[in-house]
């Protein structure tokens, strides 16, 4: 006979979702933050997120919280679970385990604060990492930024931030924004044009500055870059 289960025999804890939503604005990597309108950490900036309801899954909770707190819905582009965070003292209210998501997408709209958020804004990642965030969100954000930077090494995700036809210089600016440092133009050109399936030469060109016209490319159908593009 199975042992009878009594939930009261176990300490209560909650599950939350937090979202690291990244995009490019003015050639710089930005993250979506909300200003908390309720305790704990009232008035401090944080990643959007909240408690998972008993009747919903994690993905649904992430989409709901993002829409309620920021007005951003149906994020296109790349979305994945980032990691779980469960330090016992990460939330002063009770034991809370959070499942974090990473979204990296182009052309995201201006946020609109709602629910229990007093404000919502796109913030440069460097500025966000330098300010005190609520809970352990500075750690979550740092993990999300590093994951996004690593994904550009082995996936064609950066090309999603370019127009249908683009130059290698335009693609390089995406990598520079996400990786947070300048890249040597010639070395970058050699690397990206040497990855099979990453770029397709359209045969057309575009004048850029005083030099000779730059070749126009479109995204290839490769899903994994081999060899990967090293940040070194």
mmCIF file with all atom_site columns, N, CA, C and O in Angstrom, residues 94-111:
data_model
loop_
_atom_site.group_PDB
_atom_site.id
_atom_site.type_symbol
_atom_site.label_atom_id
_atom_site.label_alt_id
_atom_site.label_comp_id
_atom_site.label_asym_id
_atom_site.label_entity_id
_atom_site.label_seq_id
_atom_site.pdbx_PDB_ins_code
_atom_site.Cartn_x
_atom_site.Cartn_y
_atom_site.Cartn_z
_atom_site.occupancy
_atom_site.B_iso_or_equiv
_atom_site.pdbx_formal_charge
_atom_site.auth_seq_id
_atom_site.auth_comp_id
_atom_site.auth_asym_id
_atom_site.auth_atom_id
_atom_site.pdbx_PDB_model_num
ATOM 1  N N  . UNK A 1 94  ? 10.050 34.227 0.900   1.00 0.00 ? 94  UNK A N  1
ATOM 2  C CA . UNK A 1 94  ? 9.940  32.797 1.156   1.00 0.00 ? 94  UNK A CA 1
ATOM 3  C C  . UNK A 1 94  ? 10.964 32.098 0.278   1.00 0.00 ? 94  UNK A C  1
ATOM 4  O O  . UNK A 1 94  ? 11.701 32.741 -0.472  1.00 0.00 ? 94  UNK A O  1
ATOM 5  N N  . UNK A 1 95  ? 11.020 30.791 0.377   1.00 0.00 ? 95  UNK A N  1
ATOM 6  C CA . UNK A 1 95  ? 11.912 30.034 -0.497  1.00 0.00 ? 95  UNK A CA 1
ATOM 7  C C  . UNK A 1 95  ? 11.341 30.064 -1.916  1.00 0.00 ? 95  UNK A C  1
ATOM 8  O O  . UNK A 1 95  ? 10.221 29.605 -2.163  1.00 0.00 ? 95  UNK A O  1
ATOM 9  N N  . UNK A 1 96  ? 12.121 30.606 -2.844  1.00 0.00 ? 96  UNK A N  1
ATOM 10 C CA . UNK A 1 96  ? 11.666 30.777 -4.224  1.00 0.00 ? 96  UNK A CA 1
ATOM 11 C C  . UNK A 1 96  ? 12.728 30.239 -5.171  1.00 0.00 ? 96  UNK A C  1
ATOM 12 O O  . UNK A 1 96  ? 13.902 30.604 -5.071  1.00 0.00 ? 96  UNK A O  1
ATOM 13 N N  . UNK A 1 97  ? 12.321 29.379 -6.073  1.00 0.00 ? 97  UNK A N  1
ATOM 14 C CA . UNK A 1 97  ? 13.183 28.889 -7.143  1.00 0.00 ? 97  UNK A CA 1
ATOM 15 C C  . UNK A 1 97  ? 12.731 29.556 -8.438  1.00 0.00 ? 97  UNK A C  1
ATOM 16 O O  . UNK A 1 97  ? 11.543 29.540 -8.773  1.00 0.00 ? 97  UNK A O  1
ATOM 17 N N  . UNK A 1 98  ? 13.672 30.156 -9.146  1.00 0.00 ? 98  UNK A N  1
ATOM 18 C CA . UNK A 1 98  ? 13.332 30.859 -10.378 1.00 0.00 ? 98  UNK A CA 1
ATOM 19 C C  . UNK A 1 98  ? 13.926 30.154 -11.584 1.00 0.00 ? 98  UNK A C  1
ATOM 20 O O  . UNK A 1 98  ? 15.080 29.721 -11.564 1.00 0.00 ? 98  UNK A O  1
ATOM 21 N N  . UNK A 1 99  ? 13.126 30.051 -12.638 1.00 0.00 ? 99  UNK A N  1
ATOM 22 C CA . UNK A 1 99  ? 13.582 29.547 -13.930 1.00 0.00 ? 99  UNK A CA 1
ATOM 23 C C  . UNK A 1 99  ? 13.727 30.759 -14.851 1.00 0.00 ? 99  UNK A C  1
ATOM 24 O O  . UNK A 1 99  ? 12.746 31.459 -15.119 1.00 0.00 ? 99  UNK A O  1
ATOM 25 N N  . UNK A 1 100 ? 14.945 31.015 -15.292 1.00 0.00 ? 100 UNK A N  1
ATOM 26 C CA . UNK A 1 100 ? 15.211 32.192 -16.115 1.00 0.00 ? 100 UNK A CA 1
ATOM 27 C C  . UNK A 1 100 ? 15.178 31.838 -17.592 1.00 0.00 ? 100 UNK A C  1
ATOM 28 O O  . UNK A 1 100 ? 15.595 30.745 -17.996 1.00 0.00 ? 100 UNK A O  1
ATOM 29 N N  . UNK A 1 101 ? 14.687 32.783 -18.378 1.00 0.00 ? 101 UNK A N  1
ATOM 30 C CA . UNK A 1 101 ? 14.628 32.644 -19.829 1.00 0.00 ? 101 UNK A CA 1
ATOM 31 C C  . UNK A 1 101 ? 15.514 33.702 -20.474 1.00 0.00 ? 101 UNK A C  1
ATOM 32 O O  . UNK A 1 101 ? 15.683 34.802 -19.940 1.00 0.00 ? 101 UNK A O  1
ATOM 33 N N  . UNK A 1 102 ? 16.032 33.358 -21.642 1.00 0.00 ? 102 UNK A N  1
ATOM 34 C CA . UNK A 1 102 ? 16.814 34.295 -22.444 1.00 0.00 ? 102 UNK A CA 1
ATOM 35 C C  . UNK A 1 102 ? 16.113 34.500 -23.775 1.00 0.00 ? 102 UNK A C  1
ATOM 36 O O  . UNK A 1 102 ? 15.777 33.532 -24.467 1.00 0.00 ? 102 UNK A O  1
ATOM 37 N N  . UNK A 1 103 ? 15.884 35.761 -24.124 1.00 0.00 ? 103 UNK A N  1
ATOM 38 C CA . UNK A 1 103 ? 15.337 36.121 -25.430 1.00 0.00 ? 103 UNK A CA 1
ATOM 39 C C  . UNK A 1 103 ? 16.293 37.106 -26.086 1.00 0.00 ? 103 UNK A C  1
ATOM 40 O O  . UNK A 1 103 ? 16.729 38.071 -25.451 1.00 0.00 ? 103 UNK A O  1
ATOM 41 N N  . UNK A 1 104 ? 16.625 36.852 -27.331 1.00 0.00 ? 104 UNK A N  1
ATOM 42 C CA . UNK A 1 104 ? 17.482 37.746 -28.109 1.00 0.00 ? 104 UNK A CA 1
ATOM 43 C C  . UNK A 1 104 ? 16.807 37.948 -29.446 1.00 0.00 ? 104 UNK A C  1
ATOM 44 O O  . UNK A 1 104 ? 16.704 37.015 -30.247 1.00 0.00 ? 104 UNK A O  1
ATOM 45 N N  . UNK A 1 105 ? 16.297 39.163 -29.673 1.00 0.00 ? 105 UNK A N  1
ATOM 46 C CA . UNK A 1 105 ? 15.471 39.387 -30.856 1.00 0.00 ? 105 UNK A CA 1
ATOM 47 C C  . UNK A 1 105 ? 15.623 40.823 -31.347 1.00 0.00 ? 105 UNK A C  1
ATOM 48 O O  . UNK A 1 105 ? 15.859 41.737 -30.550 1.00 0.00 ? 105 UNK A O  1
ATOM 49 N N  . UNK A 1 106 ? 15.469 41.045 -32.652 1.00 0.00 ? 106 UNK A N  1
ATOM 50 C CA . UNK A 1 106 ? 15.536 42.398 -33.203 1.00 0.00 ? 106 UNK A CA 1
ATOM 51 C C  . UNK A 1 106 ? 14.181 43.093 -33.168 1.00 0.00 ? 106 UNK A C  1
ATOM 52 O O  . UNK A 1 106 ? 13.133 42.454 -32.991 1.00 0.00 ? 106 UNK A O  1
ATOM 53 N N  . UNK A 1 107 ? 14.219 44.411 -33.321 1.00 0.00 ? 107 UNK A N  1
ATOM 54 C CA . UNK A 1 107 ? 13.013 45.215 -33.554 1.00 0.00 ? 107 UNK A CA 1
ATOM 55 C C  . UNK A 1 107 ? 11.948 45.029 -32.480 1.00 0.00 ? 107 UNK A C  1
ATOM 56 O O  . UNK A 1 107 ? 10.753 44.904 -32.777 1.00 0.00 ? 107 UNK A O  1
ATOM 57 N N  . UNK A 1 108 ? 12.347 45.007 -31.231 1.00 0.00 ? 108 UNK A N  1
ATOM 58 C CA . UNK A 1 108 ? 11.371 44.895 -30.152 1.00 0.00 ? 108 UNK A CA 1
ATOM 59 C C  . UNK A 1 108 ? 10.804 46.273 -29.821 1.00 0.00 ? 108 UNK A C  1
ATOM 60 O O  . UNK A 1 108 ? 11.501 47.283 -29.903 1.00 0.00 ? 108 UNK A O  1
ATOM 61 N N  . UNK A 1 109 ? 9.533  46.351 -29.422 1.00 0.00 ? 109 UNK A N  1
ATOM 62 C CA . UNK A 1 109 ? 8.876  47.655 -29.233 1.00 0.00 ? 109 UNK A CA 1
ATOM 63 C C  . UNK A 1 109 ? 9.280  48.336 -27.934 1.00 0.00 ? 109 UNK A C  1
ATOM 64 O O  . UNK A 1 109 ? 9.924  47.741 -27.062 1.00 0.00 ? 109 UNK A O  1
ATOM 65 N N  . UNK A 1 110 ? 8.860  49.587 -27.810 1.00 0.00 ? 110 UNK A N  1
ATOM 66 C CA . UNK A 1 110 ? 9.036  50.297 -26.552 1.00 0.00 ? 110 UNK A CA 1
ATOM 67 C C  . UNK A 1 110 ? 8.158  49.635 -25.492 1.00 0.00 ? 110 UNK A C  1
ATOM 68 O O  . UNK A 1 110 ? 6.995  49.323 -25.747 1.00 0.00 ? 110 UNK A O  1
ATOM 69 N N  . UNK A 1 111 ? 8.693  49.407 -24.293 1.00 0.00 ? 111 UNK A N  1
ATOM 70 C CA . UNK A 1 111 ? 7.891  48.759 -23.253 1.00 0.00 ? 111 UNK A CA 1
ATOM 71 C C  . UNK A 1 111 ? 6.888  49.722 -22.632 1.00 0.00 ? 111 UNK A C  1
ATOM 72 O O  . UNK A 1 111 ? 7.049  50.944 -22.692 1.00 0.00 ? 111 UNK A O  1
#
